[in-house]
Short mmCIF file of C-alpha atoms in Angstrom, two decimals:
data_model
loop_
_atom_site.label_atom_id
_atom_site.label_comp_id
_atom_site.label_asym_id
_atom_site.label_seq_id
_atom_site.Cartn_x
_atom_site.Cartn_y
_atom_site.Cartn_z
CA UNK A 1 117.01 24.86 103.97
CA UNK A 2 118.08 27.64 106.10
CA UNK A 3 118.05 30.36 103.28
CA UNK A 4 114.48 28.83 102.51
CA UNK A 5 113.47 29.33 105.33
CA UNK A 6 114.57 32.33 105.81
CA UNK A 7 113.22 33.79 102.70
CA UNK A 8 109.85 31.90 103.35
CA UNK A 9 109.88 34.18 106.54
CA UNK A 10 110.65 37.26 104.65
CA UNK A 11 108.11 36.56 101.91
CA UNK A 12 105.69 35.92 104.56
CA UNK A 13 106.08 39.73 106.28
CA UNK A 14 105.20 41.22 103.54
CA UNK A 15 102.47 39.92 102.29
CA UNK A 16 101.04 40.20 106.11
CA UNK A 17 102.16 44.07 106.17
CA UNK A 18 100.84 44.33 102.53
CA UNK A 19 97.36 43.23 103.80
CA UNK A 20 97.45 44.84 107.35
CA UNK A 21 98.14 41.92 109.25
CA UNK A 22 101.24 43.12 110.68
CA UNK A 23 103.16 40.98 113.77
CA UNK A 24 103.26 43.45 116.90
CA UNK A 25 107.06 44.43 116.28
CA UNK A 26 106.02 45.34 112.85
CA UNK A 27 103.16 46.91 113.49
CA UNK A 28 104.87 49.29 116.29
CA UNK A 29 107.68 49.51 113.98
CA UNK A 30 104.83 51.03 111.32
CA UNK A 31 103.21 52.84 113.64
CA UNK A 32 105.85 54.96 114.66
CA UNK A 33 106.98 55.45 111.55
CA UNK A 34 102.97 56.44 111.00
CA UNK A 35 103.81 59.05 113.52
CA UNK A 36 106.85 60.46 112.28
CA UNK A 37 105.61 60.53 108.69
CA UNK A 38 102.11 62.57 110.29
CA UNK A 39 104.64 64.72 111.89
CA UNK A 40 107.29 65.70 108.85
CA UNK A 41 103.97 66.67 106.77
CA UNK A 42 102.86 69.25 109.64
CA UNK A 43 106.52 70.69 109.37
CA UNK A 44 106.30 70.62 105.76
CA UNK A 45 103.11 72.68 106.30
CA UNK A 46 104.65 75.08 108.82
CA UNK A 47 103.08 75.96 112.16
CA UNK A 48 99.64 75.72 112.37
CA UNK A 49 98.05 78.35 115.11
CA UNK A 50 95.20 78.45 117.13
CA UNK A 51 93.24 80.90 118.22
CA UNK A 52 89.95 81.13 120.56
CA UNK A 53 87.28 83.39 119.31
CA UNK A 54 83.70 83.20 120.82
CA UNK A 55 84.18 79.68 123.10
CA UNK A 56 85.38 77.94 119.46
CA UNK A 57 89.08 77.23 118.51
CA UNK A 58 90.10 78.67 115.25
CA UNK A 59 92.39 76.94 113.77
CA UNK A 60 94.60 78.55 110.35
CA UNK A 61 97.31 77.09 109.11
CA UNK A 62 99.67 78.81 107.85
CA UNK A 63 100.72 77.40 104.96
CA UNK A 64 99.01 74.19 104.25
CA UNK A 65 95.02 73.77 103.46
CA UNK A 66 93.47 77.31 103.37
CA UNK A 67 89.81 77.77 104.40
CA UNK A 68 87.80 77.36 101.07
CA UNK A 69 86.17 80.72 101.25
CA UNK A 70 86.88 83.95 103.21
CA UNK A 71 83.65 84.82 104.56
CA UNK A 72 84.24 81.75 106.67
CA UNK A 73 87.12 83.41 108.61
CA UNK A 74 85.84 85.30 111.67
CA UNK A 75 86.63 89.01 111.91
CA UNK A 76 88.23 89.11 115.02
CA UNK A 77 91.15 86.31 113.49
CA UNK A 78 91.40 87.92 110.64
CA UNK A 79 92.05 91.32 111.86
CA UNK A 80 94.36 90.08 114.49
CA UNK A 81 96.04 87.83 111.77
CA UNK A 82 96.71 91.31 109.65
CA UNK A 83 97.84 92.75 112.58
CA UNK A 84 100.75 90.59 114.03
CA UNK A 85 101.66 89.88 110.51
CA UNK A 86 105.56 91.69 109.24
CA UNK A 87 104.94 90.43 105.66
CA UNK A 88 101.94 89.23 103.60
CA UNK A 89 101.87 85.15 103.30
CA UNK A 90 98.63 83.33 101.36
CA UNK A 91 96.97 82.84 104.34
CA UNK A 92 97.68 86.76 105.69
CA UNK A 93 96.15 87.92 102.33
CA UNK A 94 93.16 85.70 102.77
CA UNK A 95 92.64 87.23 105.72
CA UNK A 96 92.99 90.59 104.35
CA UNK A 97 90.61 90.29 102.00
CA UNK A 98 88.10 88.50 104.95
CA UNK A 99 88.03 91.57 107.00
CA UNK A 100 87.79 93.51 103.85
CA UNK A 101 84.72 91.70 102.62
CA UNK A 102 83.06 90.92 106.23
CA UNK A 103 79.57 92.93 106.34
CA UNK A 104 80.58 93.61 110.09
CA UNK A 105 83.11 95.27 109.05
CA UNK A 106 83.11 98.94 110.06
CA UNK A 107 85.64 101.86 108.49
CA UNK A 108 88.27 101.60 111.32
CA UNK A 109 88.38 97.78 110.26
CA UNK A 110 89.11 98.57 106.78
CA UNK A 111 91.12 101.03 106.98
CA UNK A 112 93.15 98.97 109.30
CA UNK A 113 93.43 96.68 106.82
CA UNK A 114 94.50 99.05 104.02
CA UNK A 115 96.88 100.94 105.55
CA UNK A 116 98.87 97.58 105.93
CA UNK A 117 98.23 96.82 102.71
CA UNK A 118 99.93 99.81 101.22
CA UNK A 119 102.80 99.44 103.75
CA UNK A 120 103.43 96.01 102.35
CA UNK A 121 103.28 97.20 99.12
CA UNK A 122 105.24 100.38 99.35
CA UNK A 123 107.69 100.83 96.75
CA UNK A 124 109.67 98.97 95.19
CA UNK A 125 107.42 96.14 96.01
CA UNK A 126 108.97 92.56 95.52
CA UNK A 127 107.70 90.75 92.55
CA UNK A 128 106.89 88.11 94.18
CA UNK A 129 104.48 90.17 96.87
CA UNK A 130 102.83 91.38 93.86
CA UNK A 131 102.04 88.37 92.29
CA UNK A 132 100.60 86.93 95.70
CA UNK A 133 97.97 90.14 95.33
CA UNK A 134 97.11 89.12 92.19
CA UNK A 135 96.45 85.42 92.96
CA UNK A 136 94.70 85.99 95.83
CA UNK A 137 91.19 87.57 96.74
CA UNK A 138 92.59 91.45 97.43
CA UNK A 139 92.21 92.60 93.92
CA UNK A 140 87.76 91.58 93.83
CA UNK A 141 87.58 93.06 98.06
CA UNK A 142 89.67 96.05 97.80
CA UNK A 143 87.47 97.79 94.30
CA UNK A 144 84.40 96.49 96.84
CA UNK A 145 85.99 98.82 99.24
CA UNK A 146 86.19 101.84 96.63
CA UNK A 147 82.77 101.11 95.98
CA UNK A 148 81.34 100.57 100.02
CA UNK A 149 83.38 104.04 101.15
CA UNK A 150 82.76 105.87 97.81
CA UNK A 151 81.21 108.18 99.91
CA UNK A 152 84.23 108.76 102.74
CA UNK A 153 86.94 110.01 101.04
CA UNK A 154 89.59 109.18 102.72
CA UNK A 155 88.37 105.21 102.73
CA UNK A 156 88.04 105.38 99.44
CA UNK A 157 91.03 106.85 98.21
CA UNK A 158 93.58 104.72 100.70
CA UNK A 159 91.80 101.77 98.49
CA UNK A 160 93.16 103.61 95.69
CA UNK A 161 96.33 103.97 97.02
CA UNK A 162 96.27 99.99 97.55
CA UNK A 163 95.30 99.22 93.93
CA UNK A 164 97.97 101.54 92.24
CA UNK A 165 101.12 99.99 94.45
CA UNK A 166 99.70 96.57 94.09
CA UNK A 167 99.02 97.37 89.94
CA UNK A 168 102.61 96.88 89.55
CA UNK A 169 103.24 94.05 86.88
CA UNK A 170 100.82 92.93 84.12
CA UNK A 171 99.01 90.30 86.13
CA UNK A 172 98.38 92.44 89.06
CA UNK A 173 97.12 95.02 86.75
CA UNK A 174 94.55 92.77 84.93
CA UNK A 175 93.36 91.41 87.93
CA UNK A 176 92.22 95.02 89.74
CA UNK A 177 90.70 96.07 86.09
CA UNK A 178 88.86 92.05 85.71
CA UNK A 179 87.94 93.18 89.13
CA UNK A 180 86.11 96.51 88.26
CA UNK A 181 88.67 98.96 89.20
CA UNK A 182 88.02 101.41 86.33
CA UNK A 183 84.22 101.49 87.10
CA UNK A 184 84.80 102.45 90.64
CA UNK A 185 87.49 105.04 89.98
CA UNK A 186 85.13 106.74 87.55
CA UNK A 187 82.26 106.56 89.96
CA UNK A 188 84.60 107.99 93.10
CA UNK A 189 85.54 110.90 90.66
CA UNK A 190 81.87 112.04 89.74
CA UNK A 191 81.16 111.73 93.19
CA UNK A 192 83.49 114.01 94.73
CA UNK A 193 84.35 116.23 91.24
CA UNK A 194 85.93 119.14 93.82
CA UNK A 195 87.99 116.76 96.59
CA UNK A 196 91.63 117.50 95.09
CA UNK A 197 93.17 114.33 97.22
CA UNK A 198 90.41 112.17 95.61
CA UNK A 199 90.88 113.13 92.22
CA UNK A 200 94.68 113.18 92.45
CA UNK A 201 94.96 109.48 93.47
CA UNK A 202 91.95 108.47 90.78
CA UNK A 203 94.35 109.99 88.05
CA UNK A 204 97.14 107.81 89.20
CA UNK A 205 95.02 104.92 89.07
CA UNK A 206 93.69 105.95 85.78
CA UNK A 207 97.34 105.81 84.52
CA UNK A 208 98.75 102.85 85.86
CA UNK A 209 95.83 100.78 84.56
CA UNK A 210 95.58 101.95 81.36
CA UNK A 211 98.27 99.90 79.63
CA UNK A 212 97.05 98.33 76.66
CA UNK A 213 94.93 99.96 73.51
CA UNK A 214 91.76 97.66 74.58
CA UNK A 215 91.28 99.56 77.87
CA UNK A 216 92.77 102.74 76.81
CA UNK A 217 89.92 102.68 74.45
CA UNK A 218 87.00 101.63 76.12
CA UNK A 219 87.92 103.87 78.89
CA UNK A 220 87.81 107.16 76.31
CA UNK A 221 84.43 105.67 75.28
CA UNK A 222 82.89 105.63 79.24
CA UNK A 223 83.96 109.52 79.51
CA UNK A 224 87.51 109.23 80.88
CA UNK A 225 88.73 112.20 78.78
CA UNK A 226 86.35 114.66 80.43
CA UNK A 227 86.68 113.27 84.19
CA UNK A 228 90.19 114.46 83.53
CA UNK A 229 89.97 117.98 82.24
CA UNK A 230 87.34 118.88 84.40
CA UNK A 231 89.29 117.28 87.78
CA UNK A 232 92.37 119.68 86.04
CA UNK A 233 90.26 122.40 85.41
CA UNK A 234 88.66 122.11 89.32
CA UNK A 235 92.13 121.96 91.02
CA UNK A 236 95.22 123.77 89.66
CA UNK A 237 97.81 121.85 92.35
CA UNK A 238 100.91 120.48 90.64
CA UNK A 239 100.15 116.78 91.63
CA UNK A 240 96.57 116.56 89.73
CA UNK A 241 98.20 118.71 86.67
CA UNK A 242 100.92 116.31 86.05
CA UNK A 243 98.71 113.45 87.08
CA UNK A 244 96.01 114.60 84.67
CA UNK A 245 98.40 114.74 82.12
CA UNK A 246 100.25 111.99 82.21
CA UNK A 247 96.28 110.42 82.12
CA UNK A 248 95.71 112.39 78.89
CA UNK A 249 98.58 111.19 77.35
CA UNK A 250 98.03 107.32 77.87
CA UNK A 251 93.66 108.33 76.47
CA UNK A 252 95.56 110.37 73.47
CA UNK A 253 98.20 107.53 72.50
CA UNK A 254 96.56 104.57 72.91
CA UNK A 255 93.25 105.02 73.77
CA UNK A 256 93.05 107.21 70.74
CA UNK A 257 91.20 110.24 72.97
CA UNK A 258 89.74 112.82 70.50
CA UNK A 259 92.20 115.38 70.51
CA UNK A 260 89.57 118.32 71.07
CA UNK A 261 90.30 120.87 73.70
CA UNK A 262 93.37 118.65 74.85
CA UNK A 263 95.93 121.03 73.57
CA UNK A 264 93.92 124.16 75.83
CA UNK A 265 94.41 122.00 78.47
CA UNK A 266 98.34 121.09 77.96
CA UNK A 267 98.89 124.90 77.40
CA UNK A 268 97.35 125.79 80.13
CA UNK A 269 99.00 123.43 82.50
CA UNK A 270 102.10 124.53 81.44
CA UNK A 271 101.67 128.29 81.34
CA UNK A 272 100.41 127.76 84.72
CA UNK A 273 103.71 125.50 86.15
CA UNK A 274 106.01 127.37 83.33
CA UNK A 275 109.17 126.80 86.02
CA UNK A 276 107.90 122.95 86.56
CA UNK A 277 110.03 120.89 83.73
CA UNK A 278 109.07 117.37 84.52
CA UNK A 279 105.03 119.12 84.17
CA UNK A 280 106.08 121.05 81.05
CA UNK A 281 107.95 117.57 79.59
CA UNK A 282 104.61 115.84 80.42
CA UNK A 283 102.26 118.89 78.52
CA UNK A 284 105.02 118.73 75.83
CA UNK A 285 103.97 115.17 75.69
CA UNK A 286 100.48 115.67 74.99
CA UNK A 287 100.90 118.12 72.65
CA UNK A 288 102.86 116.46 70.56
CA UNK A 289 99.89 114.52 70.10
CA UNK A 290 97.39 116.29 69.51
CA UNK A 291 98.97 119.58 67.82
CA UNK A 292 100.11 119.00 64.34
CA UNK A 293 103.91 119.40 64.34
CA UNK A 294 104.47 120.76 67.43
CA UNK A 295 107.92 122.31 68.25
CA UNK A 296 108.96 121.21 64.91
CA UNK A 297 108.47 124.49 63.36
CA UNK A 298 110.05 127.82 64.05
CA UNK A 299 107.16 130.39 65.17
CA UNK A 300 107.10 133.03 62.07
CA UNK A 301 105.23 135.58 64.71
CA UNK A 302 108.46 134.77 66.85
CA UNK A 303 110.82 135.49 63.93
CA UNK A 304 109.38 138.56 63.12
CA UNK A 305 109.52 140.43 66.93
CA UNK A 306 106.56 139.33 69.09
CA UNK A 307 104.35 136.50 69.41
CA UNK A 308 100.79 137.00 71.35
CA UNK A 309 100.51 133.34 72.56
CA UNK A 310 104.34 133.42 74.29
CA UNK A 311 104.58 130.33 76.26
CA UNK A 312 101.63 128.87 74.78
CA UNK A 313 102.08 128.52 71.49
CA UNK A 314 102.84 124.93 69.31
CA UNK A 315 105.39 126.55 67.51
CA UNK A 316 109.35 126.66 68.55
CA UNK A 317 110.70 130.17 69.83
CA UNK A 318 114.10 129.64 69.10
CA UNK A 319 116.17 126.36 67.97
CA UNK A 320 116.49 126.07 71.97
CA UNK A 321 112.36 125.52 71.68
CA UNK A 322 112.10 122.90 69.36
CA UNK A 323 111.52 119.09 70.39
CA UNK A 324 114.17 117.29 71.20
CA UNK A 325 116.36 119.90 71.08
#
């Protein structure tokens, strides 16, 4: 009877702790293990910090449940959250793009903001930094930035900065351009058609984004081409003549750019940075192009003494001169 019994008593626990009705040892025996369950899942979560802003406790975990929406993060956490962080986490970048996206919000504030952006992403970015960007809100609040300091240069074209380091794999990419990148970078360059830095960065945007034949073409067809040539033709620097090349090359190849005027441009670039062979590689680039054969031919003007054009001409001086020689 014994092992009856004893299984009668067994049988009996568990269908009390099955319906609640636990005996006290039980119950304190559940409860602590309650406690220490309630307990693992807050170290599973990681710390969760506190912070006091305005008489209210603030409370962001960082790695659990995330607010639903940024605007619901204060500025003040959010900036100081940016601040003490070393390295961008999901709830860092949500705060990022809070402070970003918060109407009170000033210049200092963003720029705050962006400059730690572009630190994290400096180069070579981690792949894994870069896809946190992408899945997160940066990509939609820092265009919004291009677009609420298109009129303070240097705002605008740290933004710029942001979205080319963090444009480094496919998904980050799609993200800035789903976001309106492209828009804002043409708008930025109408708006300041003479401010060298501005353009400079806008043609390094314009080249890292353009990666597939899609927005290669639809950015020929919104007047891409000509921001480029006349941004060239307004600052002769090295930086926005390679830049603006290696722009015109993407709109030629892929975006299928009418090839009108681009080989005056190429020639000129090079004439201009003759001594510069990464620049002259890159004009050699685009005229290959858009100049029938060029370099593939010996120069009969060449051959016979003198030719006018010298430097600038599509034709090889010399088997030294041709491509891929």
């Amino acid at each position: 009877m014994a092992p009856a019994l004893a299984g009668g008593e067994v049988g009996h626990l568990r269908r009390e702790e099955v319906n609640g009705d636990r005996p006290a040892e039980s119950a304190d025996r559940g409860d602590r293990a309650d406690r220490a369950g309630r307990a693992g899942d807050r170290a599973d979560r990681g710390p969760e910090r506190s912070e006091r802003v305005g008489g209210s406790v603030w409370h962001h975990p960082r790695n659990g449940s995330l607010p639903s929406a940024d605007k619901s993060i204060p500025l003040a956490v959010a900036m100081q959250s940016v601040s003490d962080a070393g390295e961008p986490d999901e709830w860092v970048l949500r705060c990022a793009g809070a402070a970003l996206e918060n109407p009170s919000a000033g210049r200092g504030e963003a720029e705050a903001v962006l400059t730690k952006l572009s630190t994290w992403l400096a180069p070579p970015a981690s792949p894994q930094v870069l896809s946190q960007i992408a899945s997160s809100g940066i990509p939609v609040a820092v265009v919004r930035a291009i677009r609420k300091y298109r009129s303070e240069p240097p705002a605008a074209a740290l933004a710029c900065v942001v979205v080319v380091r963090s444009s480094g794999t496919a998904e980050s990419t799609s993200a800035h351009i789903r976001a309106g990148a492209l828009e804002e970078v043409s708008g930025l360059m109408d708006r300041h058609p003479s401010h060298g830095g501005v353009q400079n960065v806008c043609l390094i945007l314009m080249d890292r984004l353009l990666k597939d034949s899609s927005t290669a073409r639809q950015a020929v067809s919104s007047g891409a081409v000509s921001r480029v040539v006349r941004a060239m033709e307004a600052t002769p620097g090295r930086e926005v003549q390679y830049n603006g090349l290696a722009a015109l090359r993407v709109l030629a190849d892929i975006g299928r750019a009418p090839r009108s005027g681009l080989q005056e441009v190429a020639m000129r670039a090079k004439a201009a940075h003759s001594s510069d062979a990464a620049l002259c590689n890159m004009a050699n680039d685009v005229l290959a192009l858009v100049a029938p054969r060029f370099k593939e031919v010996l120069c009969w003007h060449w051959q016979s003494g003198w030719c006018k054009l010298g430097p600038r001409c599509t034709y090889a001086h010399g088997p030294s001169d041709m491509r891929g020689a």
